[in-house]
Amino acid sequence: MNDQEAGTDGDETPAPAIPATEKRGLAGYVSVLRTPGLTVWAVVLVLQRVPVAMAPLALVYLGYAVTGSFLVGGLLVSAHALAEAAAAGWMGRRFDRRPPRGETALVLGAEGVFFLLLFVFAHQFSVALLVLLAALGGAVSAGTYGGLRSLLQRMVPAHTRPAALGLEETVSATIWAASPALVGVLVAAGAGTWPVGAMAVASFLGGLAALGLPRQSLLLASDQAGEAPKQRSSGRLWQFWPSLAQDGAAMFTLGAASVALPALLMAMGSGAALPGLILGAASAVGVLGGLVYGSRRWPRQRAHATGLLLVYCVLVGGVGLVSVLNEAYLVGAFFVAAGSIQVPVLMSRALVVQEQVPPQDWSFAFSSLYAAKGIGYGAAGLVAGAAISAVGPTWAIIACAAVALLVALVAGVCDLLRSRTGSHPAQPRNP
């Protein structure tokens, strides 16, 4: 989907009429599900996402099982997450230059090796070596997020790309919601190292399943012939930096609220189970929101993507504001309301980037967005934790939401101005 197909924000050319053959709503999802090769792609997606979603809790348990210290577990988690964020864009670039079948099989197999070494030799290796292996496990497959998304967008008909994105985000959100429970079951049934062993198995199976992916290359024929102009990765990042800033702001807001929510509710006298229930409800309505959002195409993509994020920040800030009333149900209502547009916020920005970046760079762009989200979420843990200690959970949520709101507003205005002044050159029509 490009600017001419989806409409622009302030551009002179109005969006054309929707083709008569285009399918919306449930029909769009049905069309995506009928795409040849989608079943294999979905299997690979699940097997790739499971180790990533298990890693935060699994590595904490591994560190504690080996050393008896949760600090070591935290080091492993940080090493994995930071390496993944740092490498995502650059590893995603490999998918733009190589056939996705071989690249996915290679990097998931390598990821499986690193996790297997952690599982088998955890008690023999030094802490420094464990940290290194965790970092390598995060970095080596970081590009598969963008690579698999780019491949899906190439596989489906152009008019169903929003629906395909909605299905992908739904699957990912479900995996992220279920993976902590899987880690808990494995620890209860065996030992603290078992979840990492399961991560290794999932990676290896994902690598094997990837051999059934389509043979097509994500590189356009014109690029292979050397006819398309080349652009440095730094130039591409500059092209869509407002989207990177906004995705980072969205995850910063979510991360800060998630960290502060238990302390906020405990201060109000609520039970220990309530934060988990609210977080689960927010995730569930987020999945539904993503499906609804992906069921149609939206005009003025840049403008309404920014608008969604601003509303999201306001709703999360409202969680802190209504907490002064000491009513847990109001806190929960605002958090769940914010959760209902969490997935659409991220989807809308992905669609903006897809319009701005030529198809031969989609993997790099999508992986860079993934890195921005990881950086935003990771920063939220540090900032919110310090803010809770300094000013309490109420003002921590309000302050973090206000910072994210400011970043979102500045980035959104810059993006709209750039689109109106022609800062984004016209992209070739997508296949």
mmCIF file of N, CA, C and O in Angstrom, residues 288-348:
data_model
loop_
_atom_site.group_PDB
_atom_site.id
_atom_site.type_symbol
_atom_site.label_atom_id
_atom_site.label_comp_id
_atom_site.label_asym_id
_atom_site.label_seq_id
_atom_site.Cartn_x
_atom_site.Cartn_y
_atom_site.Cartn_z
ATOM 1 N N LEU A 288 -8.523 -7.430 20.277
ATOM 2 C CA LEU A 288 -9.769 -7.140 19.564
ATOM 3 C C LEU A 288 -9.660 -5.813 18.811
ATOM 4 O O LEU A 288 -10.129 -5.691 17.672
ATOM 5 N N GLY A 289 -9.047 -4.822 19.446
ATOM 6 C CA GLY A 289 -8.868 -3.537 18.788
ATOM 7 C C GLY A 289 -8.030 -3.653 17.527
ATOM 8 O O GLY A 289 -8.317 -3.000 16.514
ATOM 9 N N GLY A 290 -6.995 -4.494 17.576
ATOM 10 C CA GLY A 290 -6.162 -4.707 16.405
ATOM 11 C C GLY A 290 -6.927 -5.351 15.264
ATOM 12 O O GLY A 290 -6.756 -4.984 14.097
ATOM 13 N N LEU A 291 -7.787 -6.309 15.588
ATOM 14 C CA LEU A 291 -8.583 -6.960 14.550
ATOM 15 C C LEU A 291 -9.554 -5.982 13.907
ATOM 16 O O LEU A 291 -9.745 -5.976 12.685
ATOM 17 N N VAL A 292 -10.171 -5.145 14.735
ATOM 18 C CA VAL A 292 -11.100 -4.144 14.184
ATOM 19 C C VAL A 292 -10.346 -3.150 13.316
ATOM 20 O O VAL A 292 -10.780 -2.805 12.206
ATOM 21 N N TYR A 293 -9.200 -2.693 13.797
ATOM 22 C CA TYR A 293 -8.431 -1.701 13.049
ATOM 23 C C TYR A 293 -7.965 -2.259 11.706
ATOM 24 O O TYR A 293 -7.977 -1.554 10.694
ATOM 25 N N GLY A 294 -7.564 -3.515 11.688
ATOM 26 C CA GLY A 294 -7.061 -4.111 10.457
ATOM 27 C C GLY A 294 -8.144 -4.503 9.479
ATOM 28 O O GLY A 294 -7.836 -4.927 8.358
ATOM 29 N N SER A 295 -9.404 -4.354 9.872
ATOM 30 C CA SER A 295 -10.496 -4.782 8.991
ATOM 31 C C SER A 295 -10.826 -3.765 7.906
ATOM 32 O O SER A 295 -11.652 -4.031 7.043
ATOM 33 N N ARG A 296 -10.192 -2.589 7.954
ATOM 34 C CA ARG A 296 -10.464 -1.581 6.930
ATOM 35 C C ARG A 296 -9.211 -0.743 6.708
ATOM 36 O O ARG A 296 -8.234 -0.848 7.441
ATOM 37 N N ARG A 297 -9.271 0.075 5.648
ATOM 38 C CA ARG A 297 -8.187 1.023 5.387
ATOM 39 C C ARG A 297 -8.604 2.392 5.901
ATOM 40 O O ARG A 297 -9.771 2.744 5.864
ATOM 41 N N TRP A 298 -7.610 3.143 6.367
ATOM 42 C CA TRP A 298 -7.895 4.416 7.006
ATOM 43 C C TRP A 298 -7.297 5.564 6.195
ATOM 44 O O TRP A 298 -6.146 5.493 5.780
ATOM 45 N N PRO A 299 -8.062 6.643 5.991
ATOM 46 C CA PRO A 299 -7.519 7.810 5.278
ATOM 47 C C PRO A 299 -6.591 8.617 6.188
ATOM 48 O O PRO A 299 -6.591 8.450 7.402
ATOM 49 N N ARG A 300 -5.803 9.488 5.589
ATOM 50 C CA ARG A 300 -4.921 10.380 6.323
ATOM 51 C C ARG A 300 -4.123 9.607 7.368
ATOM 52 O O ARG A 300 -4.179 9.881 8.570
ATOM 53 N N GLN A 301 -3.378 8.626 6.875
ATOM 54 C CA GLN A 301 -2.726 7.659 7.755
ATOM 55 C C GLN A 301 -1.810 8.328 8.783
ATOM 56 O O GLN A 301 -1.834 7.987 9.961
ATOM 57 N N ARG A 302 -0.997 9.271 8.350
ATOM 58 C CA ARG A 302 -0.063 9.900 9.289
ATOM 59 C C ARG A 302 -0.805 10.658 10.386
ATOM 60 O O ARG A 302 -0.460 10.586 11.558
ATOM 61 N N ALA A 303 -1.830 11.430 9.994
ATOM 62 C CA ALA A 303 -2.543 12.258 10.961
ATOM 63 C C ALA A 303 -3.253 11.403 12.000
ATOM 64 O O ALA A 303 -3.169 11.668 13.202
ATOM 65 N N HIS A 304 -3.943 10.371 11.559
ATOM 66 C CA HIS A 304 -4.704 9.613 12.547
ATOM 67 C C HIS A 304 -3.814 8.666 13.350
ATOM 68 O O HIS A 304 -4.137 8.320 14.488
ATOM 69 N N ALA A 305 -2.649 8.277 12.815
ATOM 70 C CA ALA A 305 -1.696 7.498 13.606
ATOM 71 C C ALA A 305 -1.193 8.333 14.784
ATOM 72 O O ALA A 305 -1.100 7.844 15.916
ATOM 73 N N THR A 306 -0.878 9.595 14.514
ATOM 74 C CA THR A 306 -0.471 10.490 15.597
ATOM 75 C C THR A 306 -1.615 10.720 16.570
ATOM 76 O O THR A 306 -1.426 10.724 17.788
ATOM 77 N N GLY A 307 -2.818 10.904 16.045
ATOM 78 C CA GLY A 307 -3.980 11.108 16.905
ATOM 79 C C GLY A 307 -4.231 9.936 17.835
ATOM 80 O O GLY A 307 -4.539 10.115 19.026
ATOM 81 N N LEU A 308 -4.112 8.725 17.307
ATOM 82 C CA LEU A 308 -4.286 7.539 18.146
ATOM 83 C C LEU A 308 -3.287 7.521 19.293
ATOM 84 O O LEU A 308 -3.640 7.213 20.441
ATOM 85 N N LEU A 309 -2.027 7.840 19.002
ATOM 86 C CA LEU A 309 -1.003 7.819 20.037
ATOM 87 C C LEU A 309 -1.257 8.893 21.094
ATOM 88 O O LEU A 309 -1.073 8.654 22.293
ATOM 89 N N LEU A 310 -1.692 10.064 20.662
ATOM 90 C CA LEU A 310 -1.994 11.127 21.625
ATOM 91 C C LEU A 310 -3.132 10.708 22.552
ATOM 92 O O LEU A 310 -3.074 10.923 23.774
ATOM 93 N N VAL A 311 -4.161 10.099 21.996
ATOM 94 C CA VAL A 311 -5.274 9.609 22.819
ATOM 95 C C VAL A 311 -4.780 8.531 23.782
ATOM 96 O O VAL A 311 -5.175 8.498 24.961
ATOM 97 N N TYR A 312 -3.910 7.665 23.299
ATOM 98 C CA TYR A 312 -3.369 6.596 24.139
ATOM 99 C C TYR A 312 -2.612 7.186 25.336
ATOM 100 O O TYR A 312 -2.795 6.747 26.482
ATOM 101 N N CYS A 313 -1.769 8.174 25.084
ATOM 102 C CA CYS A 313 -1.005 8.795 26.170
ATOM 103 C C CYS A 313 -1.930 9.480 27.170
ATOM 104 O O CYS A 313 -1.707 9.416 28.386
ATOM 105 N N VAL A 314 -2.977 10.127 26.676
ATOM 106 C CA VAL A 314 -3.930 10.796 27.562
ATOM 107 C C VAL A 314 -4.655 9.776 28.439
ATOM 108 O O VAL A 314 -4.844 9.988 29.650
ATOM 109 N N LEU A 315 -5.069 8.664 27.846
ATOM 110 C CA LEU A 315 -5.767 7.641 28.624
ATOM 111 C C LEU A 315 -4.857 7.036 29.703
ATOM 112 O O LEU A 315 -5.289 6.811 30.835
ATOM 113 N N VAL A 316 -3.599 6.779 29.343
ATOM 114 C CA VAL A 316 -2.675 6.232 30.341
ATOM 115 C C VAL A 316 -2.412 7.268 31.432
ATOM 116 O O VAL A 316 -2.366 6.937 32.624
ATOM 117 N N GLY A 317 -2.230 8.531 31.036
ATOM 118 C CA GLY A 317 -2.093 9.571 32.051
ATOM 119 C C GLY A 317 -3.315 9.658 32.939
ATOM 120 O O GLY A 317 -3.211 9.939 34.144
ATOM 121 N N GLY A 318 -4.488 9.392 32.360
ATOM 122 C CA GLY A 318 -5.719 9.383 33.142
ATOM 123 C C GLY A 318 -5.732 8.326 34.216
ATOM 124 O O GLY A 318 -6.405 8.481 35.250
ATOM 125 N N VAL A 319 -5.010 7.232 34.008
ATOM 126 C CA VAL A 319 -4.882 6.203 35.044
ATOM 127 C C VAL A 319 -4.323 6.826 36.319
ATOM 128 O O VAL A 319 -4.805 6.560 37.431
ATOM 129 N N GLY A 320 -3.288 7.657 36.168
ATOM 130 C CA GLY A 320 -2.721 8.323 37.333
ATOM 131 C C GLY A 320 -3.653 9.368 37.914
ATOM 132 O O GLY A 320 -3.802 9.477 39.135
ATOM 133 N N LEU A 321 -4.316 10.131 37.044
ATOM 134 C CA LEU A 321 -5.182 11.200 37.528
ATOM 135 C C LEU A 321 -6.353 10.668 38.342
ATOM 136 O O LEU A 321 -6.673 11.206 39.412
ATOM 137 N N VAL A 322 -7.014 9.603 37.851
ATOM 138 C CA VAL A 322 -8.190 9.107 38.571
ATOM 139 C C VAL A 322 -7.812 8.339 39.827
ATOM 140 O O VAL A 322 -8.663 8.092 40.688
ATOM 141 N N SER A 323 -6.529 7.976 39.962
ATOM 142 C CA SER A 323 -6.126 7.236 41.160
ATOM 143 C C SER A 323 -6.264 8.084 42.425
ATOM 144 O O SER A 323 -6.354 7.543 43.530
ATOM 145 N N VAL A 324 -6.281 9.421 42.272
ATOM 146 C CA VAL A 324 -6.441 10.280 43.450
ATOM 147 C C VAL A 324 -7.829 10.105 44.060
ATOM 148 O O VAL A 324 -8.053 10.469 45.226
ATOM 149 N N LEU A 325 -8.784 9.554 43.293
ATOM 150 C CA LEU A 325 -10.121 9.290 43.809
ATOM 151 C C LEU A 325 -10.181 7.999 44.610
ATOM 152 O O LEU A 325 -11.210 7.689 45.215
ATOM 153 N N ASN A 326 -9.056 7.250 44.591
ATOM 154 C CA ASN A 326 -8.947 6.007 45.362
ATOM 155 C C ASN A 326 -10.018 4.982 44.976
ATOM 156 O O ASN A 326 -10.549 4.264 45.820
ATOM 157 N N GLU A 327 -10.325 4.921 43.692
ATOM 158 C CA GLU A 327 -11.302 3.951 43.174
ATOM 159 C C GLU A 327 -10.591 3.052 42.166
ATOM 160 O O GLU A 327 -10.249 3.477 41.062
ATOM 161 N N ALA A 328 -10.389 1.798 42.549
ATOM 162 C CA ALA A 328 -9.641 0.880 41.696
ATOM 163 C C ALA A 328 -10.351 0.626 40.374
ATOM 164 O O ALA A 328 -9.705 0.426 39.340
ATOM 165 N N TYR A 329 -11.707 0.653 40.396
ATOM 166 C CA TYR A 329 -12.415 0.344 39.149
ATOM 167 C C TYR A 329 -12.186 1.430 38.105
ATOM 168 O O TYR A 329 -12.169 1.152 36.902
ATOM 169 N N LEU A 330 -11.997 2.684 38.526
ATOM 170 C CA LEU A 330 -11.703 3.751 37.578
ATOM 171 C C LEU A 330 -10.304 3.585 36.987
ATOM 172 O O LEU A 330 -10.094 3.809 35.787
ATOM 173 N N VAL A 331 -9.357 3.212 37.828
ATOM 174 C CA VAL A 331 -8.005 2.942 37.344
ATOM 175 C C VAL A 331 -8.039 1.836 36.297
ATOM 176 O O VAL A 331 -7.448 1.946 35.215
ATOM 177 N N GLY A 332 -8.741 0.757 36.621
ATOM 178 C CA GLY A 332 -8.849 -0.350 35.687
ATOM 179 C C GLY A 332 -9.539 0.045 34.399
ATOM 180 O O GLY A 332 -9.127 -0.362 33.304
ATOM 181 N N ALA A 333 -10.584 0.864 34.502
ATOM 182 C CA ALA A 333 -11.331 1.275 33.307
ATOM 183 C C ALA A 333 -10.455 2.093 32.366
ATOM 184 O O ALA A 333 -10.468 1.872 31.136
ATOM 185 N N PHE A 334 -9.684 3.035 32.907
ATOM 186 C CA PHE A 334 -8.808 3.838 32.056
ATOM 187 C C PHE A 334 -7.702 2.987 31.436
ATOM 188 O O PHE A 334 -7.346 3.168 30.271
ATOM 189 N N PHE A 335 -7.155 2.045 32.207
ATOM 190 C CA PHE A 335 -6.080 1.206 31.679
ATOM 191 C C PHE A 335 -6.599 0.305 30.560
ATOM 192 O O PHE A 335 -5.944 0.143 29.526
ATOM 193 N N VAL A 336 -7.774 -0.274 30.756
ATOM 194 C CA VAL A 336 -8.351 -1.139 29.725
ATOM 195 C C VAL A 336 -8.739 -0.320 28.497
ATOM 196 O O VAL A 336 -8.564 -0.769 27.358
ATOM 197 N N ALA A 337 -9.252 0.893 28.710
ATOM 198 C CA ALA A 337 -9.587 1.758 27.573
ATOM 199 C C ALA A 337 -8.343 2.076 26.753
ATOM 200 O O ALA A 337 -8.373 2.065 25.514
ATOM 201 N N ALA A 338 -7.224 2.352 27.435
ATOM 202 C CA ALA A 338 -5.970 2.577 26.724
ATOM 203 C C ALA A 338 -5.532 1.311 25.990
ATOM 204 O O ALA A 338 -5.051 1.365 24.846
ATOM 205 N N GLY A 339 -5.711 0.171 26.628
ATOM 206 C CA GLY A 339 -5.326 -1.097 26.005
ATOM 207 C C GLY A 339 -6.087 -1.384 24.731
ATOM 208 O O GLY A 339 -5.565 -2.037 23.821
ATOM 209 N N SER A 340 -7.311 -0.860 24.613
ATOM 210 C CA SER A 340 -8.119 -1.147 23.428
ATOM 211 C C SER A 340 -7.520 -0.549 22.162
ATOM 212 O O SER A 340 -7.805 -1.018 21.052
ATOM 213 N N ILE A 341 -6.691 0.507 22.301
ATOM 214 C CA ILE A 341 -6.078 1.102 21.106
ATOM 215 C C ILE A 341 -4.566 0.901 21.082
ATOM 216 O O ILE A 341 -3.888 1.450 20.212
ATOM 217 N N GLN A 342 -4.049 0.099 21.992
ATOM 218 C CA GLN A 342 -2.601 -0.123 22.021
ATOM 219 C C GLN A 342 -2.099 -0.769 20.734
ATOM 220 O O GLN A 342 -1.144 -0.296 20.110
ATOM 221 N N VAL A 343 -2.731 -1.853 20.311
ATOM 222 C CA VAL A 343 -2.315 -2.519 19.074
ATOM 223 C C VAL A 343 -2.572 -1.640 17.851
ATOM 224 O O VAL A 343 -1.706 -1.520 16.980
ATOM 225 N N PRO A 344 -3.744 -0.985 17.736
ATOM 226 C CA PRO A 344 -3.927 -0.067 16.599
ATOM 227 C C PRO A 344 -2.880 1.039 16.536
ATOM 228 O O PRO A 344 -2.498 1.460 15.434
ATOM 229 N N VAL A 345 -2.418 1.547 17.683
ATOM 230 C CA VAL A 345 -1.381 2.575 17.678
ATOM 231 C C VAL A 345 -0.138 2.068 16.948
ATOM 232 O O VAL A 345 0.436 2.750 16.086
ATOM 233 N N LEU A 346 0.301 0.853 17.275
ATOM 234 C CA LEU A 346 1.506 0.295 16.665
ATOM 235 C C LEU A 346 1.267 -0.086 15.205
ATOM 236 O O LEU A 346 2.133 0.103 14.353
ATOM 237 N N MET A 347 0.078 -0.609 14.903
ATOM 238 C CA MET A 347 -0.246 -0.966 13.522
ATOM 239 C C MET A 347 -0.267 0.263 12.628
ATOM 240 O O MET A 347 0.220 0.230 11.495
ATOM 241 N N SER A 348 -0.839 1.354 13.130
ATOM 242 C CA SER A 348 -0.968 2.549 12.303
ATOM 243 C C SER A 348 0.397 3.092 11.909
ATOM 244 O O SER A 348 0.598 3.531 10.776
#
